[in-house]
Amino acid sequence: MTVADTNSWTGIREELLRRIVGRVWQPGEQIPHEADLAEEFGCARTTVNRALRDLAESGLVVRKRRAGTRVALNPPQKATLTIPVLREEVEALGRTYRHSLLERDLRPLPPMLHGAFQVPPDADVLYLKSLHFADDRPYAFEERYINLATVPGAQAASFEAISANEWLVQNAPYSHGDLAFFALSADDDLSAQLDAAPGTALFAMERITFAGEEPITHARLIFAPGYRMRTAI
Amino acid sequence: MTVADTNSWTGIREELLRRIVGRVWQPGEQIPHEADLAEEFGCARTTVNRALRDLAESGLVVRKRRAGTRVALNPPQKATLTIPVLREEVEALGRTYRHSLLERDLRPLPPMLHGAFQVPPDADVLYLKSLHFADDRPYAFEERYINLATVPGAQAASFEAISANEWLVQNAPYSHGDLAFFALSADDDLSAQLDAAPGTALFAMERITFAGEEPITHARLIFAPGYRMRTAI
DNA sequence: TAAGATAATATGCATGCACATATTTGCCTG
DNA sequence: CAGGCAAATATGTGCATGCATATTATCTTA
């Protein structure tokens, strides 16, 4: 009858998924209780629970206590994308990674970041400007501000051997943050750094991370032309 | 001693997390076995297992059978981003949504997609070109190919009242797909459609979805200037 | 009749146990 | 010493059960 062996929670998940995409259970419709499903599949309720939890996590079903489980009306298209450390991303492509620090100084935080990045108005932050290479070709341009109040150790770090990104993930774990992707045109500086014609459309990523309430760092990465950020859904 | 109550799996997860970010357990270091942790916390091994599974899922620890659990060397930065239905995204901004279908015809699949989108070489696919508005200002431009072999019902749908995206999520659930983000320059057509100067850098998203092995649709969305895709991490 | 208290119910979570599976370690043999 | 087999071990998974909790339905009371 069913092709998947239903005596493992993944098997049960596949079968449930089959019924959902096969419209055996309509969107918005309530599906049988865990207990009923457990009886049908001849397994423990725990096992059905595991399968349903997994489906709920991916957004295909919506679960509410007492109200039961129902098929999501419009399955929210969730994608988990892993933002790799650039070095690993480049090396995974079979190319050699290298980065160079272009600028490094202490300066006040630019006004543009005052809203999102709350530091005392007179405090200086560590500014870093660097370029990441893959096989000696520019791969990404990075501008970063580091809050020395939360990461005092950054002042002593050189960031020559190890990139700021890697140094931070290893020395200043964050609790949460914000991430944004957008497009921008290469200005003259970017054009020179990334070896792109002026005005070329570039893919950019901005990230702020926090440890609790304290901002750690603000980073803007601008990738060389042709970059695509991919993921599976 | 510990602030979190450790008699729930989330509490145990928090405590483990605290030890990881607090460098009680160094990156790369092996942490105690499930059984030992269970004894320490005075709970069942299952409960520890649940907490560790969760941490492994978010990439903070790496688990291997027999080899044990160790703290990830460089915690991969994972972000789950939800790709909303455009109508919902626009309405969430408090603006009114509208879309218009610019073109609709049957045509052979463009050669560029032959690799990723496997349909019989002589089969026609449904091509849709449309524009999404927020408050009567262009919000995103969409080009889409629909495989009629897997979604025959699409031929009868008008896509005037309901957008292709919404129609598809409700009528052709997908099992998996690929997603890519990138930047491109506005050509003359895009420039006119999106009310942007020619050459403006635009944020674009490409998506292919499948039902099993069968491709369902290929969509390319190009957003109006200034668009930022955000998420929390 | 309306509002609040109470019971019923479905899912969420925890426990203890057993067995499966993968991987390392070390022994054993040729 | 090399190669391979086997035991030890840590995690992965399943099962049966009970309690916790949130939500709905029902009953009681003013």
CSV table of N, CA and C in Angstrom, one decimal, chain A residues 20-21 23 27 50 53 57 73-75 77-83 85 87-88 165 169-171 173-185 199-203 206-207 209 227-233, chain B residues 21 23 50 53 57 73-83 85 88 165 169-185 199-203 206-207 209 220 227-233:
chain,number,residue,atom,x,y,z
A,20,ILE,N,-0.6,15.2,2.4
A,20,ILE,CA,-0.8,16.6,2.4
A,20,ILE,C,-0.6,17.1,1.0
A,21,VAL,N,0.5,16.8,0.3
A,21,VAL,CA,0.7,17.3,-1.0
A,21,VAL,C,-0.2,16.6,-2.0
A,23,ARG,N,-3.2,16.1,-1.4
A,23,ARG,CA,-4.6,16.6,-1.1
A,23,ARG,C,-5.5,15.6,-0.5
A,27,PRO,N,-5.9,21.7,2.5
A,27,PRO,CA,-5.3,22.8,3.3
A,27,PRO,C,-6.4,23.3,4.2
A,50,ARG,N,6.6,12.9,16.9
A,50,ARG,CA,7.9,13.3,16.3
A,50,ARG,C,7.7,13.8,14.9
A,53,ARG,N,5.8,17.0,14.7
A,53,ARG,CA,6.6,18.1,15.2
A,53,ARG,C,7.5,18.6,14.1
A,57,GLU,N,7.5,22.2,12.2
A,57,GLU,CA,8.7,23.0,12.2
A,57,GLU,C,8.9,23.6,10.8
A,73,LEU,N,-2.7,26.6,5.6
A,73,LEU,CA,-3.5,27.1,4.5
A,73,LEU,C,-2.5,27.5,3.4
A,74,ASN,N,-1.6,28.3,3.7
A,74,ASN,CA,-0.5,28.7,2.7
A,74,ASN,C,0.8,28.4,3.3
A,75,PRO,N,1.3,27.2,3.0
A,75,PRO,CA,2.6,26.8,3.6
A,75,PRO,C,3.6,27.9,3.5
A,77,GLN,N,6.8,29.8,3.0
A,77,GLN,CA,7.9,29.3,2.3
A,77,GLN,C,9.1,29.7,3.1
A,78,LYS,N,9.5,28.7,4.0
A,78,LYS,CA,10.7,29.0,4.8
A,78,LYS,C,11.9,28.4,4.2
A,79,ALA,N,13.0,29.2,4.3
A,79,ALA,CA,14.3,28.7,3.8
A,79,ALA,C,15.3,29.0,4.9
A,80,THR,N,16.0,28.0,5.2
A,80,THR,CA,17.1,28.2,6.2
A,80,THR,C,18.4,28.4,5.4
A,81,LEU,N,19.0,29.5,5.5
A,81,LEU,CA,20.2,29.7,4.7
A,81,LEU,C,21.4,29.9,5.7
A,82,THR,N,22.4,29.1,5.4
A,82,THR,CA,23.6,29.2,6.2
A,82,THR,C,24.5,30.2,5.7
A,83,ILE,N,24.8,31.2,6.5
A,83,ILE,CA,25.8,32.2,6.1
A,83,ILE,C,27.2,31.7,6.5
A,85,VAL,N,31.2,31.3,6.9
A,85,VAL,CA,32.4,32.1,7.0
A,85,VAL,C,33.0,32.1,5.6
A,87,ARG,N,35.9,32.3,4.3
A,87,ARG,CA,37.0,31.4,4.0
A,87,ARG,C,36.5,30.1,3.6
A,88,GLU,N,35.5,29.6,4.4
A,88,GLU,CA,35.0,28.2,4.1
A,88,GLU,C,34.2,28.2,2.8
A,165,ASN,N,35.7,38.5,10.9
A,165,ASN,CA,34.5,37.6,11.0
A,165,ASN,C,34.9,36.4,11.8
A,169,VAL,N,33.5,35.3,15.5
A,169,VAL,CA,32.6,34.1,15.8
A,169,VAL,C,33.3,33.3,16.9
A,170,GLN,N,34.6,33.4,17.0
A,170,GLN,CA,35.3,32.5,18.0
A,170,GLN,C,35.5,33.2,19.3
A,171,ASN,N,35.4,34.6,19.3
A,171,ASN,CA,35.7,35.3,20.5
A,171,ASN,C,34.6,36.1,21.1
A,173,PRO,N,30.8,35.4,20.9
A,173,PRO,CA,29.5,34.7,20.5
A,173,PRO,C,28.3,35.7,20.7
A,174,TYR,N,27.5,35.7,19.7
A,174,TYR,CA,26.3,36.6,19.8
A,174,TYR,C,25.1,35.8,20.2
A,175,SER,N,24.1,36.5,20.7
A,175,SER,CA,22.9,35.8,21.1
A,175,SER,C,21.8,36.0,20.0
A,176,HIS,N,21.8,37.2,19.4
A,176,HIS,CA,20.9,37.3,18.3
A,176,HIS,C,21.4,38.4,17.4
A,177,GLY,N,20.7,38.7,16.3
A,177,GLY,CA,21.1,39.7,15.4
A,177,GLY,C,20.1,39.9,14.3
A,178,ASP,N,20.4,40.9,13.4
A,178,ASP,CA,19.6,41.1,12.3
A,178,ASP,C,20.4,41.0,11.0
A,179,LEU,N,19.7,40.6,10.0
A,179,LEU,CA,20.4,40.3,8.7
A,179,LEU,C,19.6,40.9,7.6
A,180,ALA,N,20.2,41.5,6.7
A,180,ALA,CA,19.5,42.0,5.5
A,180,ALA,C,20.3,41.8,4.3
A,181,PHE,N,19.5,41.6,3.2
A,181,PHE,CA,20.2,41.4,1.9
A,181,PHE,C,19.6,42.5,0.9
A,182,PHE,N,20.4,43.0,0.1
A,182,PHE,CA,19.9,44.0,-0.9
A,182,PHE,C,20.9,44.2,-2.0
A,183,ALA,N,20.6,45.0,-2.9
A,183,ALA,CA,21.4,45.2,-4.1
A,183,ALA,C,21.9,46.7,-4.1
A,184,LEU,N,23.1,46.9,-4.5
A,184,LEU,CA,23.6,48.3,-4.7
A,184,LEU,C,24.5,48.4,-5.9
A,185,SER,N,24.7,49.6,-6.3
A,185,SER,CA,25.5,49.9,-7.5
A,185,SER,C,26.9,50.1,-7.1
A,199,GLY,N,29.0,51.1,-11.5
A,199,GLY,CA,27.5,51.0,-11.8
A,199,GLY,C,27.1,49.6,-11.8
A,200,THR,N,28.0,48.6,-11.8
A,200,THR,CA,27.6,47.2,-11.8
A,200,THR,C,26.7,47.0,-10.6
A,201,ALA,N,25.7,46.1,-10.8
A,201,ALA,CA,24.8,45.8,-9.6
A,201,ALA,C,25.5,44.7,-8.8
A,202,LEU,N,25.6,45.0,-7.5
A,202,LEU,CA,26.3,44.0,-6.6
A,202,LEU,C,25.3,43.6,-5.5
A,203,PHE,N,25.6,42.4,-5.1
A,203,PHE,CA,24.8,41.8,-4.0
A,203,PHE,C,25.4,42.1,-2.7
A,206,GLU,N,24.0,42.8,5.0
A,206,GLU,CA,24.3,43.6,6.2
A,206,GLU,C,23.9,42.8,7.4
A,207,ARG,N,24.7,42.9,8.5
A,207,ARG,CA,24.5,42.1,9.6
A,207,ARG,C,24.9,42.9,10.9
A,209,THR,N,25.1,42.1,15.1
A,209,THR,CA,24.9,41.1,16.1
A,209,THR,C,25.0,41.7,17.5
A,227,TYR,N,27.7,37.1,-8.0
A,227,TYR,CA,27.5,36.3,-6.8
A,227,TYR,C,26.0,35.9,-6.7
A,228,ARG,N,25.8,34.7,-6.3
A,228,ARG,CA,24.4,34.2,-6.0
A,228,ARG,C,24.4,33.5,-4.7
A,229,MET,N,23.5,33.9,-3.9
A,229,MET,CA,23.3,33.2,-2.6
A,229,MET,C,22.2,32.2,-2.8
A,230,ARG,N,22.6,30.9,-2.6
A,230,ARG,CA,21.7,29.9,-2.9
A,230,ARG,C,21.3,29.1,-1.6
A,231,THR,N,20.1,28.5,-1.7
A,231,THR,CA,19.7,27.6,-0.6
A,231,THR,C,18.7,26.6,-1.2
A,232,ALA,N,18.5,25.5,-0.4
A,232,ALA,CA,17.5,24.6,-0.8
A,232,ALA,C,16.3,24.8,0.1
A,233,ILE,N,15.1,24.6,-0.5
A,233,ILE,CA,13.9,24.7,0.4
A,233,ILE,C,13.1,23.4,0.3
B,21,VAL,N,28.7,29.3,25.3
B,21,VAL,CA,29.0,30.7,25.0
B,21,VAL,C,29.9,31.2,26.2
B,23,ARG,N,32.3,29.6,27.4
B,23,ARG,CA,33.5,29.0,27.2
B,23,ARG,C,33.9,28.0,28.4
B,50,ARG,N,17.1,15.5,23.8
B,50,ARG,CA,16.2,16.5,23.1
B,50,ARG,C,17.0,17.8,23.1
B,53,ARG,N,19.9,17.6,20.7
B,53,ARG,CA,19.5,17.5,19.3
B,53,ARG,C,19.1,19.0,18.8
B,57,GLU,N,20.9,21.0,15.9
B,57,GLU,CA,20.2,21.5,14.8
B,57,GLU,C,20.6,22.9,14.4
B,73,LEU,N,33.4,24.2,16.2
B,73,LEU,CA,34.6,25.0,16.1
B,73,LEU,C,34.2,26.5,15.7
B,74,ASN,N,33.4,26.6,14.6
B,74,ASN,CA,32.9,27.9,14.2
B,74,ASN,C,31.4,27.7,13.9
B,75,PRO,N,30.6,28.1,14.9
B,75,PRO,CA,29.2,28.0,14.8
B,75,PRO,C,28.7,28.6,13.5
B,76,PRO,N,28.2,27.7,12.6
B,76,PRO,CA,27.7,28.2,11.3
B,76,PRO,C,26.6,29.2,11.5
B,77,GLN,N,26.6,30.3,10.9
B,77,GLN,CA,25.5,31.3,11.1
B,77,GLN,C,24.3,30.9,10.2
B,78,LYS,N,23.3,30.4,10.9
B,78,LYS,CA,22.1,30.0,10.2
B,78,LYS,C,21.1,31.0,10.4
B,79,ALA,N,20.4,31.3,9.3
B,79,ALA,CA,19.2,32.2,9.4
B,79,ALA,C,18.1,31.5,8.6
B,80,THR,N,16.9,31.5,9.3
B,80,THR,CA,15.8,31.0,8.6
B,80,THR,C,15.0,32.2,8.1
B,81,LEU,N,14.9,32.3,6.8
B,81,LEU,CA,14.1,33.4,6.3
B,81,LEU,C,12.8,33.0,5.6
B,82,THR,N,11.8,33.6,5.9
B,82,THR,CA,10.5,33.2,5.4
B,82,THR,C,10.2,34.1,4.2
B,83,ILE,N,10.0,33.4,3.1
B,83,ILE,CA,9.6,34.1,1.8
B,83,ILE,C,8.1,34.2,1.8
B,85,VAL,N,4.3,35.4,0.7
B,85,VAL,CA,3.5,35.7,-0.5
B,85,VAL,C,3.5,37.2,-0.6
B,88,GLU,N,0.9,39.3,1.1
B,88,GLU,CA,0.9,39.4,2.5
B,88,GLU,C,2.0,40.3,3.0
B,165,ASN,N,1.6,33.1,-7.9
B,165,ASN,CA,2.2,32.6,-6.7
B,165,ASN,C,1.2,32.0,-5.7
B,169,VAL,N,0.7,28.0,-4.6
B,169,VAL,CA,1.0,27.5,-3.3
B,169,VAL,C,-0.3,26.8,-2.8
B,170,GLN,N,-1.4,27.2,-3.3
B,170,GLN,CA,-2.7,26.6,-2.9
B,170,GLN,C,-3.1,25.4,-3.8
B,171,ASN,N,-2.5,25.3,-5.0
B,171,ASN,CA,-3.0,24.2,-5.9
B,171,ASN,C,-1.9,23.3,-6.3
B,172,ALA,N,-0.7,23.6,-6.1
B,172,ALA,CA,0.4,22.7,-6.5
B,172,ALA,C,1.5,22.7,-5.4
B,173,PRO,N,1.2,22.1,-4.3
B,173,PRO,CA,2.2,22.1,-3.2
B,173,PRO,C,3.5,21.4,-3.7
B,174,TYR,N,4.6,22.0,-3.3
B,174,TYR,CA,5.9,21.4,-3.7
B,174,TYR,C,6.5,20.7,-2.6
B,175,SER,N,7.4,19.8,-3.0
B,175,SER,CA,8.1,19.0,-2.0
B,175,SER,C,9.5,19.6,-1.7
B,176,HIS,N,10.1,20.2,-2.7
B,176,HIS,CA,11.4,20.8,-2.4
B,176,HIS,C,11.7,21.8,-3.5
B,177,GLY,N,12.7,22.5,-3.4
B,177,GLY,CA,13.1,23.5,-4.4
B,177,GLY,C,14.4,24.1,-4.2
B,178,ASP,N,14.8,25.0,-5.1
B,178,ASP,CA,16.0,25.8,-4.9
B,178,ASP,C,15.7,27.2,-5.0
B,179,LEU,N,16.5,28.0,-4.2
B,179,LEU,CA,16.3,29.4,-4.1
B,179,LEU,C,17.6,30.1,-4.3
B,180,ALA,N,17.6,31.2,-5.0
B,180,ALA,CA,18.8,32.0,-5.1
B,180,ALA,C,18.5,33.5,-5.1
B,181,PHE,N,19.4,34.2,-4.5
B,181,PHE,CA,19.3,35.7,-4.4
B,181,PHE,C,20.5,36.3,-5.1
B,182,PHE,N,20.3,37.4,-5.8
B,182,PHE,CA,21.4,38.0,-6.5
B,182,PHE,C,21.0,39.4,-6.8
B,183,ALA,N,21.9,40.1,-7.5
B,183,ALA,CA,21.6,41.5,-7.8
B,183,ALA,C,21.7,41.6,-9.4
B,184,LEU,N,20.9,42.5,-10.0
B,184,LEU,CA,21.1,42.7,-11.4
B,184,LEU,C,20.7,44.2,-11.7
B,185,SER,N,21.2,44.6,-12.9
B,185,SER,CA,21.0,46.0,-13.3
B,185,SER,C,19.7,46.1,-14.1
B,199,GLY,N,19.8,50.9,-15.3
B,199,GLY,CA,21.1,50.6,-14.6
B,199,GLY,C,21.0,50.6,-13.1
B,200,THR,N,19.9,50.9,-12.6
B,200,THR,CA,19.7,50.8,-11.1
B,200,THR,C,20.0,49.4,-10.7
B,201,ALA,N,20.6,49.2,-9.5
B,201,ALA,CA,20.9,47.9,-9.0
B,201,ALA,C,19.6,47.4,-8.3
B,202,LEU,N,19.2,46.2,-8.7
B,202,LEU,CA,17.9,45.6,-8.2
B,202,LEU,C,18.2,44.3,-7.5
B,203,PHE,N,17.4,44.0,-6.5
B,203,PHE,CA,17.5,42.8,-5.8
B,203,PHE,C,16.6,41.8,-6.4
B,206,GLU,N,15.3,34.1,-7.4
B,206,GLU,CA,14.9,33.0,-8.3
B,206,GLU,C,14.6,31.8,-7.6
B,207,ARG,N,13.5,31.1,-8.0
B,207,ARG,CA,13.0,30.0,-7.3
B,207,ARG,C,12.5,28.9,-8.2
B,209,THR,N,10.6,25.1,-8.0
B,209,THR,CA,10.0,24.2,-7.1
B,209,THR,C,9.7,22.9,-7.8
B,220,ARG,N,11.1,34.2,-11.3
B,220,ARG,CA,12.1,35.2,-11.0
B,220,ARG,C,11.4,36.4,-10.6
B,227,TYR,N,14.6,47.8,-2.1
B,227,TYR,CA,14.1,46.6,-1.4
B,227,TYR,C,15.2,45.9,-0.5
B,228,ARG,N,14.9,45.6,0.7
B,228,ARG,CA,15.8,44.8,1.5
B,228,ARG,C,15.0,43.6,2.1
B,229,MET,N,15.7,42.5,2.0
B,229,MET,CA,15.1,41.3,2.5
B,229,MET,C,15.7,41.1,3.9
B,230,ARG,N,14.9,41.1,4.9
B,230,ARG,CA,15.4,41.0,6.3
B,230,ARG,C,15.1,39.8,7.0
B,231,THR,N,15.8,39.5,8.0
B,231,THR,CA,15.5,38.3,8.9
B,231,THR,C,16.3,38.5,10.2
B,232,ALA,N,15.8,37.8,11.2
B,232,ALA,CA,16.5,37.8,12.5
B,232,ALA,C,17.3,36.5,12.6
B,233,ILE,N,18.4,36.6,13.3
B,233,ILE,CA,19.2,35.4,13.5
B,233,ILE,C,19.4,35.3,15.0
